[in-house]
Every structure is written in C-alpha cells, then in structure tokens.
Coordinates of C-alpha atoms in Angstrom, one line a residue:
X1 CA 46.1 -43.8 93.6
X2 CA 45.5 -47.0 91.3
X3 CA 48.1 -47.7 88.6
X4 CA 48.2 -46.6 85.5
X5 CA 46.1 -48.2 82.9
X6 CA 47.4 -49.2 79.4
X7 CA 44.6 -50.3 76.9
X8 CA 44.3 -49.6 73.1
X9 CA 40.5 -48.0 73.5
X10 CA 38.0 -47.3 76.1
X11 CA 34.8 -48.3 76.5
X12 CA 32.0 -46.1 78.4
X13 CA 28.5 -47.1 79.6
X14 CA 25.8 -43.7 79.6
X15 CA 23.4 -43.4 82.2
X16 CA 25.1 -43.2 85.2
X17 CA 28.4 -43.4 84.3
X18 CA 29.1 -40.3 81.4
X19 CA 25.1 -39.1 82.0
X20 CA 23.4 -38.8 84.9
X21 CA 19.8 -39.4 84.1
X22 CA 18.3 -40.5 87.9
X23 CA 15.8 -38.3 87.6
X24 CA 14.1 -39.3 84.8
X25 CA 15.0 -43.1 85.4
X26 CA 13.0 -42.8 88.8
X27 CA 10.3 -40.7 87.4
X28 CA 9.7 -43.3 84.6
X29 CA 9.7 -46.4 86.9
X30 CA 7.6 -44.5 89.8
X31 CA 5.0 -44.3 86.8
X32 CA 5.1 -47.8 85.7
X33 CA 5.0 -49.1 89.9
X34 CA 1.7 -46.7 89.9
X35 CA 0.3 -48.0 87.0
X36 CA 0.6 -51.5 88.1
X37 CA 0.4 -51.3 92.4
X38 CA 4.2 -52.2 92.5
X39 CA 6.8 -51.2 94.4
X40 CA 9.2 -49.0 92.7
X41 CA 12.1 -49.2 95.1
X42 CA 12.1 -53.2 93.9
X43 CA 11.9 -52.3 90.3
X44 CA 14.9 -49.4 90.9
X45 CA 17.1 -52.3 92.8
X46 CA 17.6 -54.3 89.8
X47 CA 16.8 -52.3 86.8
X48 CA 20.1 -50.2 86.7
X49 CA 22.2 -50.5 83.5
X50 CA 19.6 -53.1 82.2
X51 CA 17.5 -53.1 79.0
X52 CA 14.5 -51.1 79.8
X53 CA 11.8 -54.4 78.4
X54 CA 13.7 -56.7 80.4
X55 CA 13.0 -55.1 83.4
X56 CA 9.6 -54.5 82.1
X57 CA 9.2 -58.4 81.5
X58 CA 10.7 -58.6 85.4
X59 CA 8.3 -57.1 86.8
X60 CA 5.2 -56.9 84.9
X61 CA 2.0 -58.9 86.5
X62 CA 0.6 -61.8 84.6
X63 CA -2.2 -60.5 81.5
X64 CA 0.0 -57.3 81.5
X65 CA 0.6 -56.5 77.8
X66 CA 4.0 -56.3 77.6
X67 CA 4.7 -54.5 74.9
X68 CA 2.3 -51.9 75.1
X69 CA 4.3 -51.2 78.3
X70 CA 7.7 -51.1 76.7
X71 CA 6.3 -48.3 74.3
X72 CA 4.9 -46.5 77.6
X73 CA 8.3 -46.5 78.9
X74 CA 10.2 -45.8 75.9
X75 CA 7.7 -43.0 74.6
X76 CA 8.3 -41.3 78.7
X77 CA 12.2 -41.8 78.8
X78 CA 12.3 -40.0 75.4
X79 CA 10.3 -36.6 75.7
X80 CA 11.8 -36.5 79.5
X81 CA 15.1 -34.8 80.0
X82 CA 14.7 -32.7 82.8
X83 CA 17.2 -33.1 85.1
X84 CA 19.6 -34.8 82.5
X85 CA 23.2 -33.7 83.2
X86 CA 26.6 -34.8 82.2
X87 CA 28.9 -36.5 84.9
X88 CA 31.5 -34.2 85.7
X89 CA 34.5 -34.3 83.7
X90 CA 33.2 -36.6 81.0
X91 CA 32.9 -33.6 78.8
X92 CA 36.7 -33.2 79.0
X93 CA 38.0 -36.4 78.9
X94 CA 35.8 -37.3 75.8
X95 CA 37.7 -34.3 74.1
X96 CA 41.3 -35.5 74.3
X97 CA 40.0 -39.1 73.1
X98 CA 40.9 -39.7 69.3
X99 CA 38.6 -41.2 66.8
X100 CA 38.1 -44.5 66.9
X101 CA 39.7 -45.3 70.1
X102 CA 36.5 -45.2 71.8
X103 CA 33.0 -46.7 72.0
X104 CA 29.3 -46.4 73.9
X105 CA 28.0 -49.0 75.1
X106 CA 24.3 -48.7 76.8
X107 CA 21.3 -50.8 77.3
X108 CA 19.2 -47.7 76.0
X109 CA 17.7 -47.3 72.6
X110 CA 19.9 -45.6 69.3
X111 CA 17.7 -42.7 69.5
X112 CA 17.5 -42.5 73.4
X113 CA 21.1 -42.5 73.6
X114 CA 21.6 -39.8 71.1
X115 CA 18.6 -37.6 72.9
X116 CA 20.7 -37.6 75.8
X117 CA 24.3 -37.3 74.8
X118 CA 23.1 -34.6 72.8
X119 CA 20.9 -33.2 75.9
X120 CA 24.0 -32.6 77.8
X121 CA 26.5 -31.8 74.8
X122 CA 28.9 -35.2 75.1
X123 CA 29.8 -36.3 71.7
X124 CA 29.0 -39.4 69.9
X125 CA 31.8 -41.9 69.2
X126 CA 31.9 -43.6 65.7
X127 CA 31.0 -46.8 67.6
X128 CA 27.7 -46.9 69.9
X129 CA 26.1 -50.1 70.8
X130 CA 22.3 -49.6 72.4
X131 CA 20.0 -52.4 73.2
X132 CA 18.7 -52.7 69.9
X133 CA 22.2 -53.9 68.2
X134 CA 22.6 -57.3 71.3
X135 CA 20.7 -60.3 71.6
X136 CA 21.3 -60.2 75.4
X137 CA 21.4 -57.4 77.4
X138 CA 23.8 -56.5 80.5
X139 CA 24.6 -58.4 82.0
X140 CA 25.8 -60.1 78.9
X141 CA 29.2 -59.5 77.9
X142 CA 28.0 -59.4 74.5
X143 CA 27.9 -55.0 73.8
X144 CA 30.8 -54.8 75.1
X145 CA 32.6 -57.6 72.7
X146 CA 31.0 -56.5 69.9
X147 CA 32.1 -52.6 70.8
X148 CA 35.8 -54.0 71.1
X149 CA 35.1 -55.9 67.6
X150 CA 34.1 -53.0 65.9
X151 CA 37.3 -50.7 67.1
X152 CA 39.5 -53.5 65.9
X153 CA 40.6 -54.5 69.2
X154 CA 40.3 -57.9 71.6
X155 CA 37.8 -57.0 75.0
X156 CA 40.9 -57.3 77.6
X157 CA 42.9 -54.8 75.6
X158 CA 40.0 -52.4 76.6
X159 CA 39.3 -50.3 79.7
X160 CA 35.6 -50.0 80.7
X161 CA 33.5 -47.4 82.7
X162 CA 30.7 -48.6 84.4
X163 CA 28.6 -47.6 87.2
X164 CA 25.6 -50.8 87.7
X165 CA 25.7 -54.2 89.0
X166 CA 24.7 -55.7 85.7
X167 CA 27.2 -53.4 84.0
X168 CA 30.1 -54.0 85.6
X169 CA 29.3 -58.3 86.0
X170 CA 29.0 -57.2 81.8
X171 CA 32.5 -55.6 81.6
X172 CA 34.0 -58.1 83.7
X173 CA 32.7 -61.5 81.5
X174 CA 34.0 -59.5 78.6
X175 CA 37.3 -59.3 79.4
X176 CA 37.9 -55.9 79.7
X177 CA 39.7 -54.3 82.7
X178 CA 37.1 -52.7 84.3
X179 CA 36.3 -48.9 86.6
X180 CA 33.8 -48.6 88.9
X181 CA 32.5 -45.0 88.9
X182 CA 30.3 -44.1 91.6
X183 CA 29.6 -45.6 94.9
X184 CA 27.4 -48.8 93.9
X185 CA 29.2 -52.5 96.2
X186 CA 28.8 -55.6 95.5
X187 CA 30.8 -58.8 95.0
X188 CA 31.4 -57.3 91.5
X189 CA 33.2 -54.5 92.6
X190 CA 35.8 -56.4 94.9
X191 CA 39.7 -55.4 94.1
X192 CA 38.5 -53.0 90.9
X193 CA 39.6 -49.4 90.7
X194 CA 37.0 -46.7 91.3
X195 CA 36.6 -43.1 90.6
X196 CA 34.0 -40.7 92.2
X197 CA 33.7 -38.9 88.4
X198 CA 36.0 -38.2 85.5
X199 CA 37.5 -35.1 87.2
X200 CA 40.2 -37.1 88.2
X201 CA 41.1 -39.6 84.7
X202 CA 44.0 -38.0 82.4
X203 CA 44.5 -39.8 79.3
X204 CA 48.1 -39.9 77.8
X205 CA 48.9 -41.1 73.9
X206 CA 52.0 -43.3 73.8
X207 CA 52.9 -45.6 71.2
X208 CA 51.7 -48.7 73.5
X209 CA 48.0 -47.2 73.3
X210 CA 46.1 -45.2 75.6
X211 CA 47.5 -44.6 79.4
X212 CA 44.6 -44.4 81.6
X213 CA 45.4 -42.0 84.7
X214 CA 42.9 -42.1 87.6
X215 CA 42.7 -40.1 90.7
X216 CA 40.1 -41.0 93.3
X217 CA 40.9 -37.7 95.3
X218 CA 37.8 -36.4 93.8
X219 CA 34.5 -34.9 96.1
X220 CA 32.0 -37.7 96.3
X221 CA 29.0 -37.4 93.9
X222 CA 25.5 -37.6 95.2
X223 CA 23.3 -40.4 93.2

C-alpha cells in the first residue's frame, strides 16, 4: 500500500479518471475516422486526455475545414451520454472533500464538463478549468497551475488524479505529486502510485492539510 499523501487540495482530471465516458469518446472519433477514411484506433492512441481540436488538427487531411469539424465533434460529445457513468467511488470521496480544497481540471468544454458531471450526479467544485480557460492543452502543465492558483495553493502542494499519457506528463511538469488511476504504462507512469478506482482512497482532515489514503487492493476496472 503506497504512503500516505499530505497535500493542501486535490486536483482531479474527468473523463477517465472521476467519469468514464469511453463509450461516447469512441463513438465520436469512430464518426470522425468514417467521415474522413481514417483510422480510428490511431486517432484513439493519442487523443486521450487531449483537447478535442487538437486532436482534430492531428489528424485532419489537408483542405479539411477544421473548424467546421471541431463543431461536429463538440455538437456529438454533447447530446451523447449514453453510456456515461461515474468511476466507482468518486461519488464518495468528492463528498467528504471541503470547499475549496478541490479543483477539475479537463481538456473538455465548460458546458461538456458540466453535461457530464451532472449526467452521472458528481458535483462541481468552485474551481473547474476546461479547455476553454488554457492557452495549451495537456500536456501542458498550464490547467493544472492555474487550478492550484486559483485554490490559493503552489502545484507541488497538490495531489493529482489522472488517467492519460498527456495527463499525467501534465500533472507531472506542474509539480504536483501525481496518481495514476487505471491501467494506462508508459515512461510517465514509472515509480507513481496507482489506484484501480476511488473505492480504495480515504481522505483524512488534519491541521497539515489533506491526508491522501490509497489502497490498490481494489478489483481491476475494465476500460
């Protein structure tokens, strides 16, 4: 069991990591591979925890008009929630978190983000930062500095949940001490913690901050 973590707020990517949205993620990039002749198993490889036009931009063929494609996508990823479900045990932990002490951070959209939090009944913190408050996306540390900014805290006094490549490389450049959730490897990953879900994480309030409590003795979760 890893040791305790002490951190003065927590920091939480969505998809993948307190929602699971695969479904719709792979519905909505199967349509965009048909639309174009492209391979969607290339576009799912490096589009997790990125900024939905970026991969776009990726990917695209030359003449494509890029943003009529990103209002596609955007316009699909926000009337689809079937499928949407929370990861187990977020529901929980989010509850014995106090204002203030925690923050979203996700490369969707405001109004995306709030679709599916609410979609699956998580709360929203007092600080959320989408894709529309960063210059540069994830795998930019910048979300997640601004997040720790905002709660009145420095990045490495953080703890951060994230489930991607280009999330966690985000976590990492900002400072913060970073859990993998999930089963995603990589050079990334190498010597962090990692959880299967939230099941297993136990917050304690003690006059240092927030002790972070994980247990990877959890049933692995199928993504």
């Amino acid at each position: 069991m890893p040791a305790p973590l002490t951190s003065r707020a927590l920091l939480f990517d969505m998809d993948g990591t307190l929602v699971d949205s695969t479904a719709v993620i792979e519905r909505t990039w199967r349509c965009f591979a048909d639309r174009h002749g492209l391979d969607v198993a290339d576009i799912l490889a490096d589009s997790h925890g990125r900024r939905s036009e970026e991969t776009i931009a990726r990917h695209l063929p030359a003449g494509a008009d890029l943003a009529a494609e990103v209002a596609l996508v955007d316009e699909q990823e926000m009337r689809d929630l079937d499928g949407v479900v929370a990861v187990p045990g977020a529901a929980e932990l989010l509850g014995e978190l106090p204002a203030g002490r925690w923050a979203l951070v996700t490369s969707a959209g405001a109004e995306l983000a709030a679709r599916r939090m609410s979609a699956v009944g998580l709360p929203m913190p007092d600080v959320v930062v989408t894709a529309e408050d960063v210059r540069l996306g994830k795998p930019a540390p910048e979300g997640y500095r601004k997040a720790a900014a905002a709660l009145g805290v420095l990045p490495e006094q953080t703890v951060i949940f994230e489930d991607a490549e280009a999330g966690i490389a985000a976590a990492l450049a900002a400072g913060g001490r970073t859990v993998v959730l999930g089963t995603h490897e990589g050079p990334v990953t190498s010597g962090l913690a990692r959880i299967r879900d939230f099941r297993g994480v136990r917050v304690r309030h003690e006059p240092t901050g927030l002790v972070v409590e994980l247990s990877t003795d959890q049933p692995a979760r199928h993504r």
